[in-house]
PDB file of C-alpha atoms in Angstrom:
ATOM      1  CA  MET U   1     241.006  87.039-125.844  1.00 75.00           C
ATOM      2  CA  ILE U   2     240.389  83.576-125.352  1.00 88.00           C
ATOM      3  CA  VAL U   3     243.221  81.499-124.229  1.00 88.00           C
ATOM      4  CA  ILE U   4     242.488  77.715-124.033  1.00 91.00           C
ATOM      5  CA  ASP U   5     244.221  76.057-120.454  1.00 90.00           C
ATOM      6  CA  TYR U   6     245.320  72.553-122.079  1.00 89.00           C
ATOM      7  CA  LYS U   7     245.792  71.308-118.249  1.00 91.00           C
ATOM      8  CA  ASP U   8     242.264  72.313-117.315  1.00 91.00           C
ATOM      9  CA  THR U   9     240.690  68.810-116.839  1.00 92.00           C
ATOM     10  CA  ARG U  10     236.945  70.447-118.464  1.00 94.00           C
ATOM     11  CA  PRO U  11     236.798  69.873-122.768  1.00 95.00           C
ATOM     12  CA  ILE U  12     237.548  72.453-124.251  1.00 96.00           C
ATOM     13  CA  TYR U  13     234.531  73.761-125.529  1.00 96.00           C
ATOM     14  CA  GLU U  14     233.494  73.930-121.911  1.00 96.00           C
ATOM     15  CA  GLN U  15     236.310  76.907-121.259  1.00 96.00           C
ATOM     16  CA  ILE U  16     235.484  78.118-124.610  1.00 97.00           C
ATOM     17  CA  VAL U  17     231.526  78.775-123.642  1.00 96.00           C
ATOM     18  CA  ASP U  18     232.771  80.320-119.852  1.00 93.00           C
ATOM     19  CA  LYS U  19     234.999  82.371-121.993  1.00 95.00           C
ATOM     20  CA  LEU U  20     232.055  83.967-123.916  1.00 95.00           C
ATOM     21  CA  GLN U  21     229.491  83.576-121.521  1.00 92.00           C
ATOM     22  CA  THR U  22     231.947  85.924-119.560  1.00 91.00           C
ATOM     23  CA  LEU U  23     233.001  88.122-122.566  1.00 92.00           C
ATOM     24  CA  ILE U  24     229.230  88.661-123.210  1.00 92.00           C
ATOM     25  CA  ILE U  25     228.395  89.470-119.764  1.00 88.00           C
ATOM     26  CA  LYS U  26     231.136  91.945-119.440  1.00 88.00           C
ATOM     27  CA  GLY U  27     229.948  93.674-122.734  1.00 87.00           C
ATOM     28  CA  VAL U  28     233.155  93.262-124.676  1.00 92.00           C
ATOM     29  CA  PHE U  29     230.490  91.491-126.955  1.00 92.00           C
ATOM     30  CA  GLU U  30     227.776  94.111-127.502  1.00 91.00           C
ATOM     31  CA  PRO U  31     223.912  93.020-127.906  1.00 92.00           C
ATOM     32  CA  ASP U  32     222.803  91.874-131.204  1.00 93.00           C
ATOM     33  CA  SER U  33     226.082  91.972-132.217  1.00 95.00           C
ATOM     34  CA  GLN U  34     227.965  89.446-134.699  1.00 96.00           C
ATOM     35  CA  MET U  35     229.994  86.525-132.883  1.00 96.00           C
ATOM     36  CA  PRO U  36     233.851  85.681-134.698  1.00 96.00           C
ATOM     37  CA  SER U  37     232.531  83.505-137.306  1.00 96.00           C
ATOM     38  CA  VAL U  38     233.212  79.994-136.555  1.00 96.00           C
ATOM     39  CA  ARG U  39     236.016  79.676-139.255  1.00 96.00           C
ATOM     40  CA  SER U  40     237.935  82.376-137.946  1.00 96.00           C
ATOM     41  CA  LEU U  41     237.800  81.670-133.888  1.00 96.00           C
ATOM     42  CA  ALA U  42     239.187  78.338-134.989  1.00 96.00           C
ATOM     43  CA  MET U  43     241.908  78.794-136.642  1.00 96.00           C
ATOM     44  CA  GLU U  44     242.909  81.944-133.641  1.00 95.00           C
ATOM     45  CA  LEU U  45     242.480  79.301-131.370  1.00 95.00           C
ATOM     46  CA  SER U  46     244.192  76.553-133.828  1.00 94.00           C
ATOM     47  CA  ILE U  47     241.133  74.189-132.712  1.00 95.00           C
ATOM     48  CA  ASN U  48     239.014  72.223-134.909  1.00 96.00           C
ATOM     49  CA  PRO U  49     235.856  74.003-135.981  1.00 97.00           C
ATOM     50  CA  ASN U  50     233.460  71.327-134.661  1.00 97.00           C
ATOM     51  CA  THR U  51     234.362  72.491-130.813  1.00 97.00           C
ATOM     52  CA  ILE U  52     233.649  76.087-132.416  1.00 97.00           C
ATOM     53  CA  GLN U  53     230.378  74.703-133.261  1.00 97.00           C
ATOM     54  CA  LYS U  54     229.927  72.872-130.096  1.00 98.00           C
ATOM     55  CA  SER U  55     230.511  75.909-127.822  1.00 97.00           C
ATOM     56  CA  TYR U  56     228.089  77.852-129.951  1.00 97.00           C
ATOM     57  CA  ALA U  57     225.443  75.636-129.785  1.00 97.00           C
ATOM     58  CA  GLU U  58     225.776  75.421-126.072  1.00 96.00           C
ATOM     59  CA  LEU U  59     225.857  79.158-125.708  1.00 95.00           C
ATOM     60  CA  GLU U  60     222.903  79.360-128.177  1.00 94.00           C
ATOM     61  CA  ARG U  61     220.907  77.003-126.184  1.00 92.00           C
ATOM     62  CA  ARG U  62     221.807  79.261-122.992  1.00 89.00           C
ATOM     63  CA  GLY U  63     220.161  81.870-124.815  1.00 89.00           C
ATOM     64  CA  PHE U  64     223.685  83.957-125.268  1.00 92.00           C
ATOM     65  CA  ILE U  65     223.586  83.954-128.652  1.00 95.00           C
ATOM     66  CA  TYR U  66     221.168  83.368-131.437  1.00 95.00           C
ATOM     67  CA  THR U  67     221.634  82.007-135.115  1.00 95.00           C
ATOM     68  CA  VAL U  68     220.742  83.740-138.326  1.00 95.00           C
ATOM     69  CA  LYS U  69     220.899  81.634-140.982  1.00 94.00           C
ATOM     70  CA  GLY U  70     223.273  82.187-143.542  1.00 93.00           C
ATOM     71  CA  ARG U  71     224.597  85.228-141.867  1.00 95.00           C
ATOM     72  CA  GLY U  72     226.379  84.003-138.755  1.00 95.00           C
ATOM     73  CA  ASN U  73     225.986  84.198-134.837  1.00 97.00           C
ATOM     74  CA  PHE U  74     224.211  87.001-132.953  1.00 97.00           C
ATOM     75  CA  VAL U  75     224.492  88.005-129.270  1.00 95.00           C
ATOM     76  CA  SER U  76     221.230  88.291-127.933  1.00 93.00           C
ATOM     77  CA  PRO U  77     219.329  91.473-126.109  1.00 90.00           C
ATOM     78  CA  ASN U  78     218.864  90.285-122.463  1.00 81.00           C
ATOM     79  CA  ARG U  79     221.613  91.029-120.648  1.00 71.00           C
ATOM     80  CA  GLY U  80     219.459  90.668-117.904  1.00 72.00           C
ATOM     81  CA  ASP U  81     218.674  87.161-118.393  1.00 77.00           C
ATOM     82  CA  TYR U  82     222.586  86.512-118.758  1.00 76.00           C
ATOM     83  CA  ILE U  83     223.556  87.729-114.971  1.00 81.00           C
ATOM     84  CA  LYS U  84     220.416  86.049-113.430  1.00 83.00           C
ATOM     85  CA  PHE U  85     221.953  82.312-115.620  1.00 80.00           C
ATOM     86  CA  LYS U  86     225.127  83.086-114.248  1.00 82.00           C
ATOM     87  CA  ILE U  87     223.800  84.009-110.852  1.00 88.00           C
ATOM     88  CA  LYS U  88     221.552  80.299-110.769  1.00 89.00           C
ATOM     89  CA  GLU U  89     225.033  78.612-111.850  1.00 86.00           C
ATOM     90  CA  ILE U  90     227.568  80.723-109.534  1.00 91.00           C
ATOM     91  CA  GLN U  91     224.883  79.933-106.345  1.00 94.00           C
ATOM     92  CA  GLU U  92     224.242  75.647-107.795  1.00 94.00           C
ATOM     93  CA  LYS U  93     228.414  75.687-107.236  1.00 93.00           C
ATOM     94  CA  PHE U  94     228.200  77.439-103.709  1.00 93.00           C
ATOM     95  CA  ASP U  95     225.853  75.165-102.514  1.00 93.00           C
ATOM     96  CA  GLY U  96     227.196  72.187-103.453  1.00 94.00           C
ATOM     97  CA  LEU U  97     230.874  73.015-101.978  1.00 92.00           C
ATOM     98  CA  VAL U  98     228.801  74.017 -98.444  1.00 92.00           C
ATOM     99  CA  CYS U  99     227.251  70.454 -98.861  1.00 93.00           C
ATOM    100  CA  GLU U 100     231.091  69.322 -99.488  1.00 93.00           C
ATOM    101  CA  ALA U 101     232.197  71.207 -96.343  1.00 92.00           C
ATOM    102  CA  GLU U 102     228.764  70.075 -94.562  1.00 92.00           C
ATOM    103  CA  GLU U 103     229.982  66.268 -95.389  1.00 94.00           C
ATOM    104  CA  ILE U 104     233.582  66.992 -93.708  1.00 93.00           C
ATOM    105  CA  GLY U 105     231.921  68.536 -90.446  1.00 92.00           C
ATOM    106  CA  VAL U 106     232.495  71.885 -91.315  1.00 91.00           C
ATOM    107  CA  LYS U 107     229.699  73.916 -89.628  1.00 90.00           C
ATOM    108  CA  ARG U 108     227.618  76.299 -91.914  1.00 89.00           C
ATOM    109  CA  GLU U 109     228.173  78.977 -89.013  1.00 89.00           C
ATOM    110  CA  LYS U 110     231.486  78.521 -89.728  1.00 90.00           C
ATOM    111  CA  ILE U 111     231.090  78.893 -93.424  1.00 89.00           C
ATOM    112  CA  ALA U 112     229.858  81.649 -93.111  1.00 88.00           C
ATOM    113  CA  ASN U 113     232.174  83.411 -90.587  1.00 88.00           C
ATOM    114  CA  TYR U 114     234.808  82.594 -93.304  1.00 89.00           C
ATOM    115  CA  ILE U 115     232.973  84.229 -96.068  1.00 88.00           C
ATOM    116  CA  LEU U 116     232.280  87.361 -93.881  1.00 88.00           C
ATOM    117  CA  GLY U 117     236.394  87.443 -93.317  1.00 86.00           C
ATOM    118  CA  LYS U 118     235.600  86.566 -89.318  1.00 85.00           C
ATOM    119  CA  GLU U 119     237.926  83.529 -90.127  1.00 80.00           C
ATOM    120  CA  ALA U 120     241.170  83.436 -91.585  1.00 78.00           C
ATOM    121  CA  ALA U 121     240.637  79.779 -92.888  1.00 74.00           C
ATOM    122  CA  LEU U 122     237.697  76.631 -92.815  1.00 70.00           C
TER     123      LEU U 122
END
């Protein structure tokens, strides 16, 4: 389900957050379903439980999960909000890439043509 890439420069907890977000958005974890326990996921991935706890805290901060004291973590029921969050995240990354391309002299028209498949490369 979740595979950690140790060559990735991002921290492990960020990789876990991204993978769990994707699974939630895809509907692998249904709204109001219980997430794997911190301990079980840590054992499955062979990593420190604190890393999982940090990932769950970030997912909760972003509104993807909620905690029920003494029972665990559950998927938030607002699926539409997840998708909006992810689209906003993608748009921010895209805007950054466009700015980076413009800084080295690539025109917006060329970027648009590349996206539309009218140009093979930038």
